[in-house]
Coordinates of C-alpha atoms in Angstrom, one line a residue:
M1 CA 9.7 -25.0 25.9
L2 CA 10.1 -22.5 28.7
S3 CA 9.6 -25.3 31.2
L4 CA 12.9 -26.8 29.9
F5 CA 14.8 -23.7 31.1
T6 CA 15.8 -25.1 34.5
P7 CA 18.6 -23.5 36.4
V8 CA 21.0 -25.9 34.6
T9 CA 19.7 -24.9 31.2
A10 CA 19.8 -21.2 32.0
F11 CA 23.3 -21.6 33.2
A12 CA 24.3 -23.3 29.9
L13 CA 22.7 -20.5 27.9
A14 CA 24.5 -17.9 30.0
L15 CA 27.8 -19.8 29.5
L16 CA 27.2 -19.8 25.8
L17 CA 26.5 -16.1 25.6
G18 CA 29.3 -15.3 28.0
G19 CA 31.7 -17.4 26.0
F20 CA 30.8 -15.4 22.9
L21 CA 31.5 -12.1 24.7
A22 CA 34.8 -13.5 26.1
S23 CA 35.9 -14.5 22.6
L24 CA 35.2 -11.0 21.4
Y25 CA 37.2 -9.6 24.4
K26 CA 40.1 -11.8 23.6
G27 CA 40.0 -11.1 19.9
L28 CA 39.6 -14.7 18.9
P29 CA 39.2 -15.6 15.1
S30 CA 35.9 -15.2 13.3
W31 CA 35.4 -18.9 13.0
V32 CA 35.2 -19.1 16.8
L33 CA 32.6 -16.4 17.0
G34 CA 30.7 -18.0 14.2
T35 CA 30.7 -21.3 16.0
F36 CA 29.0 -19.6 19.0
L37 CA 26.3 -18.1 16.8
V38 CA 25.7 -21.4 15.1
T39 CA 25.5 -23.2 18.4
Y40 CA 23.0 -20.6 19.7
I41 CA 20.8 -20.9 16.6
V42 CA 20.8 -24.7 16.8
L43 CA 20.1 -24.7 20.5
I44 CA 17.3 -22.1 20.5
H45 CA 15.7 -22.9 17.1
G46 CA 16.6 -26.6 16.6
T47 CA 15.5 -28.0 19.9
P48 CA 11.7 -28.0 19.1
A49 CA 12.4 -30.0 15.9
V50 CA 14.2 -32.6 17.9
L51 CA 11.9 -32.8 20.9
Y52 CA 8.4 -32.4 19.4
G53 CA 8.5 -34.6 16.3
T54 CA 5.7 -32.4 14.9
L55 CA 5.6 -29.0 13.1
R56 CA 5.1 -25.9 15.3
Y57 CA 2.7 -23.1 14.4
S58 CA -0.8 -23.5 13.0
W59 CA 0.1 -21.2 10.1
A60 CA 3.0 -23.4 9.1
Y61 CA 0.5 -26.2 8.4
K62 CA -1.5 -24.0 6.1
H63 CA 1.7 -23.2 4.2
V64 CA 2.4 -26.9 4.0
G65 CA -1.1 -27.3 2.5
I66 CA -0.2 -24.9 -0.4
V67 CA 3.0 -26.9 -1.1
E68 CA 0.9 -30.1 -1.1
Y69 CA -1.5 -28.5 -3.5
I70 CA 1.3 -27.7 -5.9
Q71 CA 2.7 -31.2 -5.6
R72 CA -0.7 -32.7 -6.5
H73 CA -1.5 -30.3 -9.4
G74 CA 1.9 -29.2 -10.6
S75 CA 0.7 -25.6 -10.8
V76 CA -1.3 -23.0 -8.9
D77 CA -4.8 -21.7 -9.4
T78 CA -4.9 -17.9 -8.9
T79 CA -8.7 -17.9 -9.0
L80 CA -9.1 -20.3 -6.1
D81 CA -10.9 -18.6 -3.1
A82 CA -9.2 -20.7 -0.4
G83 CA -5.7 -19.5 0.1
Q84 CA -5.9 -17.2 -2.9
I85 CA -3.2 -14.8 -1.7
Y86 CA -0.7 -17.7 -1.6
Q87 CA -1.8 -19.0 -5.0
N88 CA -1.0 -15.5 -6.4
W89 CA 2.4 -15.2 -4.8
P90 CA 3.6 -18.8 -5.1
G91 CA 7.4 -18.5 -5.2
F92 CA 8.1 -19.8 -1.7
F93 CA 5.6 -22.6 -2.0
A94 CA 6.8 -23.7 -5.5
G95 CA 10.3 -23.8 -4.1
G96 CA 9.1 -25.9 -1.2
A97 CA 7.4 -28.4 -3.6
L98 CA 10.6 -28.6 -5.7
L99 CA 12.7 -29.2 -2.6
T100 CA 10.4 -31.9 -1.3
D101 CA 10.5 -33.7 -4.6
F102 CA 14.3 -33.5 -4.7
S103 CA 14.7 -34.8 -1.2
G104 CA 12.5 -37.8 -1.8
Q105 CA 10.1 -36.9 1.0
S106 CA 6.4 -37.6 0.6
D107 CA 5.5 -34.2 2.1
V108 CA 7.3 -31.1 3.3
L109 CA 6.5 -31.5 7.0
Q110 CA 9.9 -32.7 8.1
I111 CA 11.7 -30.1 6.0
A112 CA 9.4 -27.4 7.5
S113 CA 10.2 -28.4 11.0
W114 CA 13.9 -27.4 10.5
A115 CA 13.0 -24.2 8.7
P116 CA 13.7 -21.9 11.7
V117 CA 17.3 -23.2 11.9
V118 CA 17.9 -22.8 8.2
F119 CA 16.3 -19.4 8.0
N120 CA 18.2 -18.0 11.0
L121 CA 21.5 -19.3 9.7
S122 CA 20.8 -17.8 6.3
T123 CA 19.8 -14.5 7.8
V124 CA 23.0 -14.3 9.9
I125 CA 25.1 -14.9 6.8
V126 CA 23.3 -12.3 4.7
L127 CA 23.2 -9.9 7.6
R128 CA 27.0 -10.1 8.1
Y129 CA 27.2 -9.1 4.4
V130 CA 25.1 -6.1 5.1
F131 CA 27.0 -5.1 8.2
R132 CA 30.3 -5.3 6.4
G133 CA 28.9 -2.8 3.9
L134 CA 28.3 -0.4 6.8
T135 CA 31.4 -0.8 9.0
R136 CA 34.9 -2.0 9.1
N137 CA 34.8 -2.8 12.8
R138 CA 34.9 -6.5 13.2
T139 CA 33.7 -6.4 16.8
L140 CA 30.7 -4.2 15.9
I141 CA 29.7 -6.7 13.2
W142 CA 29.8 -9.7 15.4
L143 CA 28.1 -8.1 18.4
G144 CA 25.4 -6.7 16.1
L145 CA 24.7 -10.2 14.8
M146 CA 24.3 -11.6 18.3
F147 CA 22.1 -8.7 19.4
F148 CA 19.9 -9.4 16.3
L149 CA 19.4 -13.0 17.3
L150 CA 18.5 -11.9 20.8
I151 CA 15.9 -9.2 19.9
N152 CA 14.2 -10.9 17.0
W153 CA 11.5 -12.5 19.1
V154 CA 8.5 -12.1 16.7
G155 CA 8.5 -15.6 15.4
Q156 CA 8.5 -14.9 11.7
D157 CA 11.2 -17.4 11.0
Y158 CA 9.0 -20.5 10.6
F159 CA 8.1 -22.2 7.3
A160 CA 6.7 -19.0 5.7
P161 CA 7.3 -16.7 2.8
Q162 CA 8.2 -13.7 5.1
A163 CA 11.3 -15.5 6.3
V164 CA 12.7 -15.8 2.8
G165 CA 11.5 -12.2 2.1
L166 CA 13.6 -10.9 4.9
I167 CA 16.7 -12.7 3.6
L168 CA 16.2 -11.4 0.1
Y169 CA 15.5 -7.9 1.4
L170 CA 18.8 -7.9 3.4
A171 CA 20.7 -9.3 0.4
M172 CA 19.4 -6.3 -1.7
V173 CA 20.4 -3.8 1.0
G174 CA 23.9 -5.4 1.2
L175 CA 24.2 -5.2 -2.6
M176 CA 23.3 -1.5 -2.7
L177 CA 25.9 -0.7 0.0
R178 CA 28.7 -1.9 -2.2
P179 CA 30.6 0.5 -4.5
M180 CA 29.6 -1.2 -7.8
S181 CA 28.9 0.2 -11.2
H182 CA 25.3 0.2 -12.3
V183 CA 26.1 -2.3 -15.0
A184 CA 27.5 -4.8 -12.5
M185 CA 24.7 -4.2 -10.0
I186 CA 21.6 -4.3 -12.2
G187 CA 21.7 -8.1 -12.9
P188 CA 21.8 -9.5 -9.4
F189 CA 19.5 -6.7 -8.2
A190 CA 16.8 -7.6 -10.8
V191 CA 17.0 -11.3 -9.8
I192 CA 16.6 -10.5 -6.1
V193 CA 13.6 -8.2 -6.7
A194 CA 12.0 -10.7 -9.0
A195 CA 12.3 -13.4 -6.4
V196 CA 10.7 -11.2 -3.8
A197 CA 7.9 -10.1 -6.1
L198 CA 6.9 -13.7 -6.7
T199 CA 7.2 -14.7 -3.0
H200 CA 5.6 -12.2 -0.7
Q201 CA 3.1 -9.3 -0.7
I202 CA 4.6 -6.9 1.9
T203 CA 8.3 -7.4 1.4
P204 CA 8.2 -5.8 -2.2
L205 CA 6.8 -2.6 -0.6
M206 CA 9.5 -2.6 2.0
M207 CA 12.2 -3.3 -0.7
L208 CA 10.9 -0.5 -2.9
M209 CA 11.0 2.0 -0.1
A210 CA 14.6 1.0 0.8
V211 CA 15.7 1.2 -2.9
V212 CA 14.3 4.7 -3.3
A213 CA 15.9 5.8 0.0
L214 CA 19.3 4.4 -0.7
T215 CA 19.3 5.8 -4.3
A216 CA 18.1 9.3 -3.0
L217 CA 20.9 9.2 -0.5
R218 CA 23.4 8.4 -3.3
R219 CA 24.5 5.1 -1.9
T220 CA 24.6 4.0 -5.5
N221 CA 25.0 5.7 -8.9
A222 CA 22.5 3.3 -10.5
W223 CA 19.5 5.7 -10.7
Q224 CA 17.6 3.1 -12.7
L225 CA 17.2 0.7 -9.7
P226 CA 13.9 2.2 -8.3
I227 CA 12.5 2.1 -11.8
V228 CA 13.5 -1.6 -12.2
A229 CA 12.1 -2.5 -8.8
L230 CA 8.8 -0.7 -9.4
T231 CA 8.4 -2.3 -12.8
V232 CA 9.1 -5.8 -11.6
I233 CA 6.9 -5.5 -8.5
A234 CA 4.0 -3.9 -10.2
G235 CA 4.5 -6.2 -13.2
W236 CA 3.9 -9.3 -11.1
A237 CA 1.1 -7.7 -9.1
F238 CA -0.9 -6.8 -12.2
T239 CA -0.1 -9.9 -14.3
G240 CA 0.6 -13.1 -12.3
A241 CA -1.2 -11.9 -9.2
L242 CA -4.0 -10.0 -11.0
D243 CA -6.8 -12.2 -9.7
Y244 CA -5.9 -11.1 -6.2
T245 CA -4.7 -7.5 -6.8
L246 CA -7.8 -6.1 -8.6
P247 CA -10.5 -7.4 -6.3
N248 CA -8.5 -6.3 -3.2
L249 CA -7.2 -3.0 -4.6
R250 CA -10.0 -0.9 -2.9
E251 CA -9.2 -2.4 0.5
L252 CA -5.5 -1.7 0.0
V253 CA -6.2 1.9 -0.9
S254 CA -8.6 2.3 2.1
E255 CA -5.9 1.2 4.5
F256 CA -3.4 3.7 3.2
G257 CA -2.7 6.5 5.7
N258 CA -4.8 4.9 8.5
V259 CA -2.0 4.7 10.9
V260 CA -4.1 4.3 14.0
D261 CA -6.4 1.7 12.5
N262 CA -3.6 -0.3 11.0
A263 CA -1.6 -0.4 14.2
D264 CA -4.8 -1.2 16.2
Q265 CA -5.3 -4.4 14.1
T266 CA -2.1 -5.7 15.8
L267 CA -2.7 -4.1 19.2
E268 CA -6.3 -5.2 19.7
K269 CA -5.2 -8.8 19.6
A270 CA -2.9 -8.2 22.6
N271 CA -5.4 -6.0 24.5
A272 CA -7.8 -8.9 24.9
I273 CA -5.2 -11.0 26.6
T274 CA -5.0 -11.4 30.3
G275 CA -3.1 -13.4 32.9
T276 CA 0.1 -15.2 32.2
A277 CA -0.3 -14.6 28.4
L278 CA -0.1 -10.9 29.1
L279 CA 3.4 -11.5 30.6
V280 CA 4.4 -13.0 27.2
V281 CA 3.2 -9.9 25.4
W282 CA 5.1 -7.6 27.6
G283 CA 8.2 -9.7 27.5
G284 CA 8.4 -9.1 23.7
R285 CA 7.5 -5.4 24.1
S286 CA 10.3 -5.0 26.7
T287 CA 12.8 -6.4 24.3
V288 CA 11.7 -4.0 21.6
A289 CA 11.8 -1.0 24.0
I290 CA 15.2 -1.8 25.4
A291 CA 16.8 -2.4 22.0
G292 CA 15.1 0.6 20.5
L293 CA 16.2 3.0 23.3
L294 CA 19.7 1.7 23.0
S295 CA 19.8 2.3 19.3
V296 CA 18.5 5.8 19.6
F297 CA 21.0 6.5 22.3
G298 CA 23.8 5.1 20.1
I299 CA 22.8 7.4 17.3
W300 CA 22.7 10.5 19.5
S301 CA 25.7 9.9 21.6
N302 CA 28.0 9.0 18.7
R303 CA 26.6 11.5 16.2
N304 CA 29.9 13.2 15.7
K305 CA 32.0 10.1 15.7
Q306 CA 32.7 7.9 12.7
G307 CA 35.3 5.6 14.3
N308 CA 33.2 2.4 13.9
W309 CA 31.9 3.1 10.4
H310 CA 33.1 3.4 6.8
R311 CA 33.8 6.9 5.7
W312 CA 31.4 8.0 2.9
D313 CA 30.6 11.3 1.3
G314 CA 27.2 12.8 2.3
M315 CA 25.2 10.8 4.9
G316 CA 27.4 8.3 6.7
P317 CA 26.8 4.7 7.4
R318 CA 25.4 5.3 10.8
G319 CA 22.8 7.6 9.3
I320 CA 22.0 5.0 6.6
A321 CA 21.5 2.4 9.3
A322 CA 19.2 4.8 11.2
I323 CA 17.1 5.4 8.0
L324 CA 16.8 1.7 7.4
M325 CA 15.8 1.2 11.0
L326 CA 13.0 3.9 10.8
L327 CA 11.9 3.1 7.2
P328 CA 9.7 0.1 8.2
G329 CA 7.5 2.5 10.2
I330 CA 6.0 3.6 6.9
L331 CA 4.5 0.2 6.5
V332 CA 2.0 1.2 9.3
L333 CA 0.9 4.0 7.0
T334 CA 0.1 1.6 4.1
T335 CA -1.5 -1.5 5.5
G336 CA -2.7 -3.4 8.6
F337 CA -1.7 -6.7 6.9
G338 CA -4.2 -8.8 8.7
G339 CA -3.2 -7.5 12.2
E340 CA 0.5 -8.2 11.8
V341 CA 1.9 -5.0 10.4
L342 CA 3.7 -4.0 13.6
F343 CA 5.4 -7.4 13.8
R344 CA 6.5 -7.1 10.2
A345 CA 7.8 -3.5 10.7
F346 CA 9.9 -4.6 13.6
L347 CA 11.2 -7.6 11.7
F348 CA 12.6 -5.3 9.0
A349 CA 13.9 -2.8 11.5
S350 CA 15.5 -5.2 13.9
P351 CA 18.8 -5.8 12.0
F352 CA 19.6 -2.1 12.1
I353 CA 18.3 -1.7 15.7
A354 CA 20.7 -4.4 16.6
I355 CA 23.9 -2.9 15.1
L356 CA 23.1 0.6 16.4
A357 CA 22.4 -0.8 19.9
A358 CA 25.7 -2.8 19.7
E359 CA 27.6 0.4 19.0
T360 CA 26.5 1.8 22.4
C361 CA 28.7 -0.9 24.0
L362 CA 31.9 0.0 22.1
P363 CA 34.5 2.7 22.6
R364 CA 33.7 5.9 20.7
D365 CA 37.0 5.6 18.9
G366 CA 36.1 2.2 17.6
Q367 CA 39.2 0.6 19.0
G368 CA 39.0 -2.9 20.5
F369 CA 36.5 -4.4 23.0
P370 CA 37.8 -3.5 26.5
L371 CA 36.4 -4.8 29.8
R372 CA 34.0 -1.9 30.0
S373 CA 32.5 -2.8 26.7
L374 CA 32.3 -6.5 27.7
V375 CA 30.4 -5.6 30.8
S376 CA 28.1 -3.2 28.9
A377 CA 27.3 -5.9 26.3
G378 CA 26.7 -8.4 29.1
V379 CA 24.2 -6.1 30.8
V380 CA 22.3 -5.6 27.5
I381 CA 22.2 -9.4 26.9
A382 CA 20.9 -10.0 30.4
L383 CA 18.2 -7.4 29.9
V384 CA 16.9 -8.5 26.5
T385 CA 17.2 -12.3 26.8
P386 CA 14.3 -12.9 29.2
G387 CA 12.0 -10.9 27.1
F388 CA 13.2 -12.7 24.0
L389 CA 12.5 -16.1 25.5
L390 CA 9.1 -15.0 26.8
G391 CA 8.1 -13.5 23.4
Y392 CA 9.5 -16.3 21.3
Y393 CA 8.5 -19.3 23.4
G394 CA 5.9 -18.0 25.8
K395 CA 3.0 -19.3 23.6
E396 CA 4.4 -22.7 23.1
Q397 CA 1.4 -24.4 24.5
Q398 CA -0.6 -23.0 21.6
N399 CA 2.2 -23.4 19.0
Y400 CA 3.0 -27.1 19.8
F401 CA 0.7 -29.8 18.5
P402 CA 1.1 -33.4 19.9
P403 CA 1.2 -36.2 17.4
E404 CA -2.4 -37.3 18.4
E405 CA -3.7 -33.9 17.4
V406 CA -2.0 -34.0 14.0
E407 CA -3.3 -37.6 13.6
A408 CA -6.9 -36.5 14.2
S409 CA -6.6 -33.6 11.7
S410 CA -5.1 -35.9 9.1
W411 CA -8.0 -38.4 9.6
V412 CA -10.5 -35.6 8.8
Y413 CA -8.8 -34.5 5.6
T414 CA -8.3 -38.1 4.3
H415 CA -11.8 -39.3 5.2
A416 CA -14.1 -36.3 4.6
A417 CA -15.7 -36.2 1.2
P418 CA -14.9 -33.3 -1.1
G419 CA -17.4 -30.5 -0.5
S420 CA -17.7 -31.2 3.2
L421 CA -18.2 -28.6 5.9
L422 CA -15.5 -28.6 8.6
V423 CA -16.5 -26.8 11.8
E424 CA -13.4 -25.9 13.8
G425 CA -13.3 -24.7 17.4
S426 CA -10.5 -22.3 16.3
P427 CA -7.9 -22.2 13.4
N428 CA -5.2 -23.0 16.0
Y429 CA -4.6 -26.6 15.2
P430 CA -2.8 -28.6 12.4
A431 CA -5.1 -27.2 9.8
R432 CA -5.6 -27.4 6.0
F433 CA -2.4 -29.3 5.1
I434 CA -4.0 -32.0 3.0
D435 CA -6.5 -31.4 0.2
Y436 CA -7.2 -28.0 1.7
E437 CA -9.1 -26.6 -1.2
K438 CA -11.8 -29.3 -1.1
F439 CA -13.5 -28.2 2.1
T440 CA -15.4 -25.3 3.6
Y441 CA -14.0 -24.2 7.0
V442 CA -16.0 -22.4 9.8
P443 CA -14.0 -21.5 12.9
L444 CA -16.4 -21.0 15.8
D445 CA -14.2 -18.4 17.5
R446 CA -14.4 -16.2 14.4
E447 CA -18.2 -16.1 14.4
P448 CA -20.0 -12.8 15.3
E449 CA -20.8 -12.4 19.0
E450 CA -24.5 -12.9 18.5
S451 CA -23.8 -16.2 16.7
I452 CA -21.5 -17.3 19.5
R453 CA -24.2 -16.5 22.1
G454 CA -26.7 -18.5 20.2
L455 CA -24.3 -21.4 19.7
L456 CA -23.5 -21.6 23.4
S457 CA -27.2 -21.6 24.3
D458 CA -27.7 -25.0 22.6
P459 CA -24.6 -26.2 20.8
A460 CA -26.1 -29.5 19.6
V461 CA -29.1 -28.0 18.0
R462 CA -27.2 -25.1 16.4
L463 CA -24.4 -27.2 15.0
S464 CA -26.6 -30.0 13.7
A465 CA -28.6 -27.3 11.8
W466 CA -25.3 -26.2 10.1
L467 CA -24.2 -29.7 9.3
V468 CA -27.5 -30.8 7.6
D469 CA -27.3 -28.0 5.1
S470 CA -27.8 -29.7 1.7
K471 CA -25.0 -27.6 0.0
Y472 CA -22.4 -29.7 1.9
T473 CA -21.7 -33.3 1.1
E474 CA -20.9 -34.1 4.7
G475 CA -20.2 -32.2 8.0
Y476 CA -17.7 -32.6 10.8
V477 CA -17.0 -30.8 14.0
L478 CA -13.4 -30.9 15.1
I479 CA -12.4 -29.8 18.6
T480 CA -8.7 -30.1 19.7
R481 CA -6.3 -29.4 22.5
G482 CA -4.7 -26.5 20.6
Q483 CA -8.0 -24.9 19.8
K484 CA -9.1 -24.9 23.5
I485 CA -5.8 -23.4 24.6
A486 CA -5.9 -20.6 22.0
V487 CA -9.6 -19.7 22.7
N488 CA -9.1 -19.6 26.5
A489 CA -5.8 -17.6 26.2
E490 CA -7.0 -15.1 23.6
Q491 CA -10.6 -14.9 25.0
S492 CA -12.0 -15.1 21.5
M493 CA -14.9 -16.9 23.2
P494 CA -15.9 -17.1 26.8
E495 CA -13.5 -19.2 28.7
G496 CA -14.3 -22.9 28.6
S497 CA -16.6 -22.6 25.6
L498 CA -15.0 -25.3 23.5
E499 CA -14.9 -27.7 26.5
R500 CA -18.6 -27.0 27.0
I501 CA -19.5 -27.5 23.4
E502 CA -17.5 -30.8 23.3
E503 CA -19.3 -32.1 26.3
E504 CA -22.7 -31.1 24.9
L505 CA -22.0 -32.9 21.7
R506 CA -20.9 -36.0 23.5
Q507 CA -24.2 -36.1 25.4
S508 CA -26.4 -35.3 22.5
D509 CA -28.1 -38.0 20.4
R510 CA -27.8 -35.8 17.4
F511 CA -24.0 -36.5 17.2
E512 CA -21.6 -39.4 17.3
I513 CA -17.9 -39.5 17.6
A514 CA -16.3 -40.3 14.2
Y515 CA -12.7 -40.3 15.5
E516 CA -11.0 -39.6 18.8
T517 CA -7.5 -39.3 20.2
T518 CA -6.3 -38.0 23.6
D519 CA -5.9 -34.5 22.1
A520 CA -8.8 -34.2 19.6
T521 CA -12.4 -35.3 19.0
V522 CA -14.1 -35.4 15.6
F523 CA -17.9 -35.4 15.6
R524 CA -20.4 -36.1 12.9
L525 CA -24.2 -36.3 12.7
S526 CA -25.8 -39.5 14.0
D527 CA -28.8 -41.0 12.2
V528 CA -31.0 -39.0 14.6
G529 CA -29.2 -35.8 13.8
R530 CA -29.5 -36.4 10.0
N531 CA -33.2 -37.0 10.3
Q532 CA -34.1 -34.0 12.4

């Protein structure tokens, strides 16, 4: 995708962003500003769906596999080892299955390709609702929305439960910022919390922290809300998700309070990266740093001014926004979340970083959007946009899967007998989206170092020994373009390992090619290999 950003494309993007700022400067109607935001979302997030013709992100295919499972069985199996966490929090996937059936599609792949556009549009709509609960300043609202779109580089807007979780979380915050009676609030609040409790694992924790904070700061007189939230969240965790919660409770408790270890689960992935991939990492980090520093500066420099915000008793809206910005940091105290906790913390903090950063560009009295503000906002946009593009699209070689790679993956899942062993070079390919629970998966790059060294010493002998194991009905080795790129970029194995393994299997009389495309090769044992 970054290769498409020629000087002409860059000029078009600059013209779009400049047109948005000019519209703010001239005080044009909200529908004009909204049109700029929608155009930006469609351009940035809709282009891959148009150009690629296939679904981005390997994790998105795994989520498609859960939807496909529900379509086949009409229910979930919370005891299933494969994808158990998804089976225990199935709200998003059940909704995907329902939408697929209503749309008449045979699978959810096409719908999933457009998920980033739908989720970003939905997030902006809900976020405007939140911002209007904090401020009466129209310019601050719209500039905050644009800043949010420009700093949210972490790529959590694909076909995944966390994208819906963020939307529901923001809807809950927006609801609690309204002056409503507890009787009027309790109904919609309970519905939102229930939807989150069934959909995601980490969002309920974030939501519970926000509810407690907003209630303690007297943003609502409905003191029952934390009790309702805790009851609903714990109720699902210890009933519907009991098969996952109990076996994993000890691990969850062990991660609590281990700030350094939890953060390291995210950082250690980046520390192994070198070369151009490191530029991508620092592109995203620079966006976080710039936006974060601006938000802190905005809080400090405007601490005695309320011109841009609603007037409340007690802590003002700016303080509430600051609390909601800092609150996700507590997630790092509680869990490593599979090495993604820092990304998730930034995801929940970014809306409030955006509006606080936007305030630094406005006059202190909150009046208008003068030329000085326009220039300031333009400088901020110029600083964060390159980092956003690097962070969001810098790994596109890994995240894009050509049709031939998807085709090879589909062949394996439709031809392998149930109970087969599928040896993958890496999980980074269109994986596990058809009959996913019927197979055993072994990613080579996730093997211990000693196992990898042994494997590389004689790939054909080692892999044939794995595949002849009698506990498997059949065995296949799948090596694809996306796997090779991911392994070489992340250095999860010595560079060129998968290329070497592929060549060794081609030369060995123990293996034969079962299926091949320009972007993937599927091996199985030959008669010689089966009789060794």
